[in-house]
Coordinates of N, CA and C in Angstrom, one line a residue:
X1 N -131.9 -76.7 -152.1 CA -131.2 -77.0 -150.7 C -132.1 -76.5 -149.7
X2 N -132.6 -75.3 -149.8 CA -133.5 -74.8 -148.6 C -134.7 -75.8 -148.4
X3 N -135.3 -76.1 -149.5 CA -136.5 -77.0 -149.4 C -136.1 -78.3 -148.8
X4 N -135.0 -78.9 -149.1 CA -134.5 -80.2 -148.4 C -134.3 -79.9 -147.0
X5 N -133.7 -78.8 -146.6 CA -133.4 -78.5 -145.1 C -134.8 -78.4 -144.5
X6 N -135.7 -77.7 -145.0 CA -137.0 -77.5 -144.3 C -137.7 -78.9 -144.2
X7 N -137.6 -79.7 -145.2 CA -138.4 -81.1 -145.1 C -137.6 -81.9 -144.0
X8 N -136.3 -81.8 -143.9 CA -135.7 -82.5 -142.8 C -135.7 -82.0 -141.4
X9 N -135.8 -80.7 -141.3 CA -135.8 -80.1 -140.0 C -137.3 -80.1 -139.3
X10 N -138.3 -80.0 -140.2 CA -139.8 -79.9 -139.8 C -140.0 -81.0 -138.8
X11 N -139.7 -82.3 -139.0 CA -140.0 -83.4 -138.0 C -139.3 -83.2 -136.7
X12 N -138.0 -82.7 -136.9 CA -137.2 -82.5 -135.6 C -137.8 -81.4 -134.7
X13 N -138.2 -80.3 -135.4 CA -138.9 -79.2 -134.7 C -140.1 -79.7 -134.0
X14 N -141.0 -80.4 -134.8 CA -142.3 -81.0 -134.2 C -142.0 -81.9 -133.1
X15 N -140.9 -82.8 -133.0 CA -140.6 -83.6 -132.0 C -140.2 -82.8 -130.9
X16 N -139.4 -81.8 -131.0 CA -138.9 -80.9 -130.0 C -140.2 -80.1 -129.3
X17 N -141.0 -79.7 -130.1 CA -142.2 -79.0 -129.4 C -143.1 -80.1 -128.6
X18 N -143.2 -81.3 -129.1 CA -143.8 -82.3 -128.3 C -143.2 -82.7 -126.9
X19 N -141.9 -82.6 -127.0 CA -141.1 -82.9 -125.7 C -141.2 -81.8 -124.8
X20 N -141.1 -80.6 -125.3 CA -141.3 -79.4 -124.4 C -142.8 -79.3 -123.9
X21 N -143.7 -79.6 -124.7 CA -145.1 -79.6 -124.2 C -145.3 -80.6 -123.1
X22 N -144.7 -81.7 -123.3 CA -144.8 -82.9 -122.4 C -144.2 -82.5 -121.0
X23 N -143.0 -81.9 -121.2 CA -142.2 -81.5 -119.8 C -143.1 -80.3 -119.1
X24 N -143.6 -79.4 -119.9 CA -144.5 -78.3 -119.3 C -145.6 -78.9 -118.6
X25 N -146.2 -79.9 -119.2 CA -147.4 -80.5 -118.4 C -147.1 -81.1 -117.2
X26 N -146.0 -81.8 -117.2 CA -145.4 -82.4 -115.9 C -145.1 -81.5 -114.9
X27 N -144.5 -80.3 -115.4 CA -144.0 -79.2 -114.5 C -145.3 -78.6 -113.8
X28 N -146.4 -78.4 -114.6 CA -147.5 -77.8 -114.1 C -148.5 -78.7 -113.5
X29 N -148.4 -79.9 -113.6 CA -149.3 -81.0 -113.1 C -148.5 -81.9 -112.2
X30 N -148.5 -81.7 -110.9 CA -147.7 -82.6 -110.0 C -148.2 -84.0 -110.1
X31 N -147.3 -84.9 -110.2 CA -147.6 -86.5 -110.2 C -146.5 -87.3 -109.7
X32 N -146.8 -88.4 -109.2 CA -145.8 -89.3 -108.8 C -146.0 -89.8 -107.4
X33 N -145.0 -90.3 -106.6 CA -145.1 -90.8 -105.4 C -144.2 -89.9 -104.4
X34 N -144.7 -89.4 -103.2 CA -143.9 -88.7 -102.4 C -143.9 -89.5 -101.0
X35 N -142.8 -90.0 -100.5 CA -142.7 -90.8 -99.3 C -142.4 -89.8 -98.2
X36 N -143.3 -89.8 -97.1 CA -143.2 -88.8 -96.1 C -143.1 -89.6 -94.7
X37 N -142.2 -89.3 -93.9 CA -142.0 -89.8 -92.6 C -142.5 -88.8 -91.5
X38 N -143.3 -89.3 -90.6 CA -143.9 -88.3 -89.5 C -144.1 -89.1 -88.3
X39 N -144.2 -88.3 -87.2 CA -144.7 -89.0 -86.0 C -146.0 -89.4 -85.8
X40 N -146.4 -90.4 -85.2 CA -147.7 -90.9 -85.2 C -148.8 -89.9 -84.7
X41 N -148.3 -89.1 -83.7 CA -149.3 -88.1 -83.1 C -149.7 -87.1 -84.2
X42 N -148.9 -86.8 -85.1 CA -149.2 -85.8 -86.2 C -150.4 -86.2 -87.0
X43 N -150.4 -87.5 -87.2 CA -151.6 -88.1 -88.0 C -152.9 -88.0 -87.2
X44 N -152.8 -88.3 -85.9 CA -153.9 -88.3 -85.0 C -154.4 -86.9 -84.7
X45 N -153.5 -85.9 -84.6 CA -153.9 -84.5 -84.2 C -154.6 -83.7 -85.3
X46 N -153.8 -83.7 -86.4 CA -154.2 -82.7 -87.5 C -153.9 -83.0 -88.9
X47 N -153.2 -84.1 -89.2 CA -152.6 -84.4 -90.6 C -153.7 -84.8 -91.5
X48 N -154.9 -85.4 -91.0 CA -155.8 -85.8 -91.9 C -156.5 -84.6 -92.6
X49 N -156.7 -83.6 -92.0 CA -157.3 -82.4 -92.6 C -156.3 -82.0 -93.8
X50 N -155.0 -81.9 -93.5 CA -154.1 -81.5 -94.6 C -154.0 -82.5 -95.6
X51 N -154.1 -83.7 -95.4 CA -153.9 -84.8 -96.3 C -155.2 -84.8 -97.3
X52 N -156.4 -84.5 -96.8 CA -157.5 -84.4 -97.7 C -157.4 -83.2 -98.6
X53 N -156.9 -82.1 -98.0 CA -156.7 -80.9 -98.9 C -155.7 -81.2 -99.9
X54 N -154.6 -81.7 -99.5 CA -153.5 -82.0 -100.4 C -153.9 -83.0 -101.7
X55 N -154.8 -84.1 -101.2 CA -155.2 -84.9 -102.2 C -156.2 -84.3 -103.1
X56 N -157.0 -83.3 -102.7 CA -157.8 -82.6 -103.6 C -157.2 -81.7 -104.5
X57 N -156.0 -81.1 -104.1 CA -155.2 -80.1 -105.0 C -154.3 -80.9 -105.9
X58 N -153.8 -82.1 -105.4 CA -152.9 -82.9 -106.2 C -153.3 -84.2 -106.4
X59 N -154.3 -84.4 -107.2 CA -154.9 -85.9 -107.2 C -154.0 -86.9 -107.9
X60 N -152.9 -86.5 -108.7 CA -152.0 -87.4 -109.4 C -150.8 -87.7 -108.5
X61 N -150.9 -87.2 -107.3 CA -149.7 -87.5 -106.4 C -150.1 -88.5 -105.3
X62 N -149.3 -89.6 -105.1 CA -149.7 -90.5 -104.1 C -148.7 -90.3 -103.0
X63 N -149.3 -90.0 -101.8 CA -148.5 -89.8 -100.6 C -148.4 -91.2 -99.8
X64 N -147.2 -91.6 -99.7 CA -146.9 -92.8 -98.9 C -146.4 -92.3 -97.4
X65 N -147.4 -92.5 -96.5 CA -147.0 -92.0 -95.1 C -146.4 -93.1 -94.3
X66 N -145.4 -92.8 -93.5 CA -144.7 -93.8 -92.8 C -144.7 -93.2 -91.3
X67 N -145.5 -93.6 -90.5 CA -145.6 -93.0 -89.1 C -144.7 -93.8 -88.1
X68 N -143.9 -93.2 -87.4 CA -143.1 -93.8 -86.4 C -142.6 -92.7 -85.5
X69 N -142.5 -93.1 -84.3 CA -142.0 -92.2 -83.2 C -140.5 -92.3 -83.0
X70 N -139.9 -93.2 -83.7 CA -138.3 -93.2 -83.8 C -137.8 -92.0 -84.6
X71 N -136.6 -91.5 -84.1 CA -136.0 -90.4 -84.8 C -135.1 -91.1 -85.8
X72 N -135.4 -90.9 -87.1 CA -134.6 -91.5 -88.2 C -134.1 -90.4 -89.1
X73 N -133.0 -90.7 -89.8 CA -132.5 -89.8 -90.8 C -133.5 -89.8 -92.1
X74 N -134.1 -88.7 -92.4 CA -135.1 -88.9 -93.5 C -134.3 -89.2 -94.8
X75 N -133.4 -88.6 -95.1 CA -132.7 -88.8 -96.4 C -132.0 -90.2 -96.5
X76 N -131.3 -90.6 -95.5 CA -130.7 -91.9 -95.5 C -131.7 -93.0 -95.5
X77 N -132.9 -92.8 -95.0 CA -133.9 -93.8 -95.0 C -134.8 -93.8 -96.2
X78 N -134.5 -92.9 -97.2 CA -135.1 -93.0 -98.6 C -136.4 -92.2 -98.6
X79 N -136.6 -91.3 -97.7 CA -137.8 -90.5 -97.7 C -137.7 -89.1 -98.5
X80 N -138.6 -88.7 -99.1 CA -138.7 -87.4 -99.8 C -138.8 -86.2 -98.9
X81 N -139.6 -86.4 -97.8 CA -139.9 -85.4 -96.8 C -140.2 -86.0 -95.4
X82 N -140.2 -85.1 -94.5 CA -140.6 -85.6 -93.1 C -141.1 -84.5 -92.4
X83 N -142.0 -84.8 -91.4 CA -142.5 -83.8 -90.5 C -141.9 -84.0 -89.1
X84 N -141.4 -83.0 -88.6 CA -140.7 -83.0 -87.3 C -141.1 -81.9 -86.4
X85 N -141.0 -82.1 -85.2 CA -141.1 -81.0 -84.2 C -139.9 -80.0 -84.5
X86 N -140.0 -78.8 -84.2 CA -139.0 -77.8 -84.5 C -137.7 -78.1 -83.9
X87 N -137.7 -78.5 -82.8 CA -136.4 -78.9 -82.0 C -135.8 -80.1 -82.6
X88 N -136.5 -80.9 -83.4 CA -135.9 -82.2 -83.8 C -135.3 -82.0 -85.4
X89 N -135.3 -80.8 -85.9 CA -134.9 -80.6 -87.4 C -133.4 -80.4 -87.3
X90 N -132.7 -81.4 -88.0 CA -131.3 -81.2 -88.2 C -130.9 -79.8 -88.8
X91 N -129.8 -79.2 -88.5 CA -129.4 -77.9 -89.0 C -129.2 -78.0 -90.6
X92 N -128.8 -79.1 -91.1 CA -128.5 -79.2 -92.5 C -129.8 -79.4 -93.3
X93 N -130.9 -79.5 -92.6 CA -132.2 -79.8 -93.4 C -132.9 -78.4 -93.7
X94 N -133.7 -78.4 -94.7 CA -134.5 -77.1 -94.9 C -135.9 -77.4 -94.3
X95 N -136.3 -76.5 -93.4 CA -137.6 -76.6 -92.7 C -138.6 -75.5 -93.0
X96 N -139.8 -76.0 -93.2 CA -140.9 -75.1 -93.5 C -141.9 -75.3 -92.3
X97 N -142.4 -74.1 -91.8 CA -143.4 -74.5 -90.7 C -144.7 -75.1 -91.3
X98 N -145.2 -76.0 -90.6 CA -146.3 -76.8 -90.9 C -147.3 -77.0 -89.8
X99 N -148.5 -76.6 -90.0 CA -149.6 -76.7 -89.0 C -149.5 -75.7 -88.0
X100 N -150.2 -76.0 -86.9 CA -150.3 -75.0 -85.8 C -149.2 -75.2 -84.8
X101 N -148.9 -74.1 -84.1 CA -147.9 -74.2 -83.0 C -148.6 -74.8 -81.8
X102 N -148.2 -76.0 -81.4 CA -148.8 -76.7 -80.2 C -148.0 -76.4 -78.9
X103 N -148.6 -76.3 -77.9 CA -148.0 -76.2 -76.6 C -148.5 -77.4 -75.8
X104 N -147.4 -78.0 -75.2 CA -147.7 -79.2 -74.4 C -147.5 -78.8 -73.0
X105 N -148.5 -79.2 -72.2 CA -148.4 -79.0 -70.7 C -148.6 -80.3 -70.0
X106 N -147.7 -80.6 -68.9 CA -148.0 -81.8 -68.1 C -149.3 -81.7 -67.2
X107 N -149.9 -82.8 -67.2 CA -151.1 -82.9 -66.4 C -151.0 -84.3 -65.7
X108 N -151.8 -84.2 -64.5 CA -151.8 -85.4 -63.6 C -153.1 -85.4 -62.8
X109 N -153.5 -86.6 -62.6 CA -154.8 -86.5 -61.8 C -154.4 -86.2 -60.3
X110 N -155.5 -85.7 -59.5 CA -155.3 -85.4 -58.2 C -154.7 -86.7 -57.4
X111 N -155.3 -87.8 -57.7 CA -154.9 -89.1 -57.0 C -153.3 -89.4 -57.3
X112 N -152.9 -89.1 -58.5 CA -151.5 -89.4 -58.8 C -150.6 -88.4 -58.0
X113 N -151.0 -87.2 -57.9 CA -150.2 -86.2 -57.1 C -150.2 -86.5 -55.7
X114 N -151.3 -87.0 -55.2 CA -151.4 -87.4 -53.7 C -150.6 -88.5 -53.4
X115 N -150.5 -89.6 -54.3 CA -149.6 -90.8 -54.2 C -148.1 -90.5 -54.5
X116 N -147.8 -89.9 -55.6 CA -146.5 -89.8 -56.0 C -145.8 -88.4 -55.5
X117 N -146.7 -87.4 -55.2 CA -146.2 -86.1 -55.0 C -146.1 -85.2 -56.2
X118 N -145.9 -84.0 -56.1 CA -145.8 -83.1 -57.1 C -144.4 -83.2 -57.7
X119 N -144.1 -83.6 -58.9 CA -142.8 -83.7 -59.6 C -142.2 -82.3 -59.7
X120 N -140.8 -82.3 -59.5 CA -140.0 -81.1 -59.7 C -139.6 -81.0 -61.3
X121 N -139.4 -82.1 -61.9 CA -139.0 -82.2 -63.4 C -139.6 -83.3 -64.0
X122 N -139.7 -83.2 -65.3 CA -140.4 -84.4 -66.1 C -139.6 -85.8 -65.8
X123 N -138.3 -85.6 -65.6 CA -137.6 -87.0 -65.4 C -137.9 -87.7 -64.2
X124 N -138.6 -87.0 -63.2 CA -139.0 -87.7 -62.0 C -140.1 -88.6 -62.3
X125 N -140.9 -88.3 -63.3 CA -142.0 -89.1 -63.7 C -141.8 -90.4 -64.3
X126 N -140.7 -90.4 -65.1 CA -140.4 -91.7 -65.9 C -139.7 -92.8 -65.0

């Protein structure tokens, strides 16, 4: 009876080990497709450096980048991740700092200031 049990259970145990080994491989080796939504300026300013480093670290992962300046719901639109300015991250989303802190300052040519005057608020410019 013990020998019969051993003969029947051995293939099951071997199959179990193969499945566990396969799952561990996939857990340790990222692969697949990740859809990322991000503003166009992020690609222009600094994302290319991060993209190259990511591709070198995770060659089996395909990044599908969708650049748009429209504010969309990342989840409802079918994206896995998104890059947003800190003030644009909804409270229910998990946010991780990415990249450098950028400061934006308004600039204008002297000719513009002479013609239009110095604006009091950004809304005056539009």
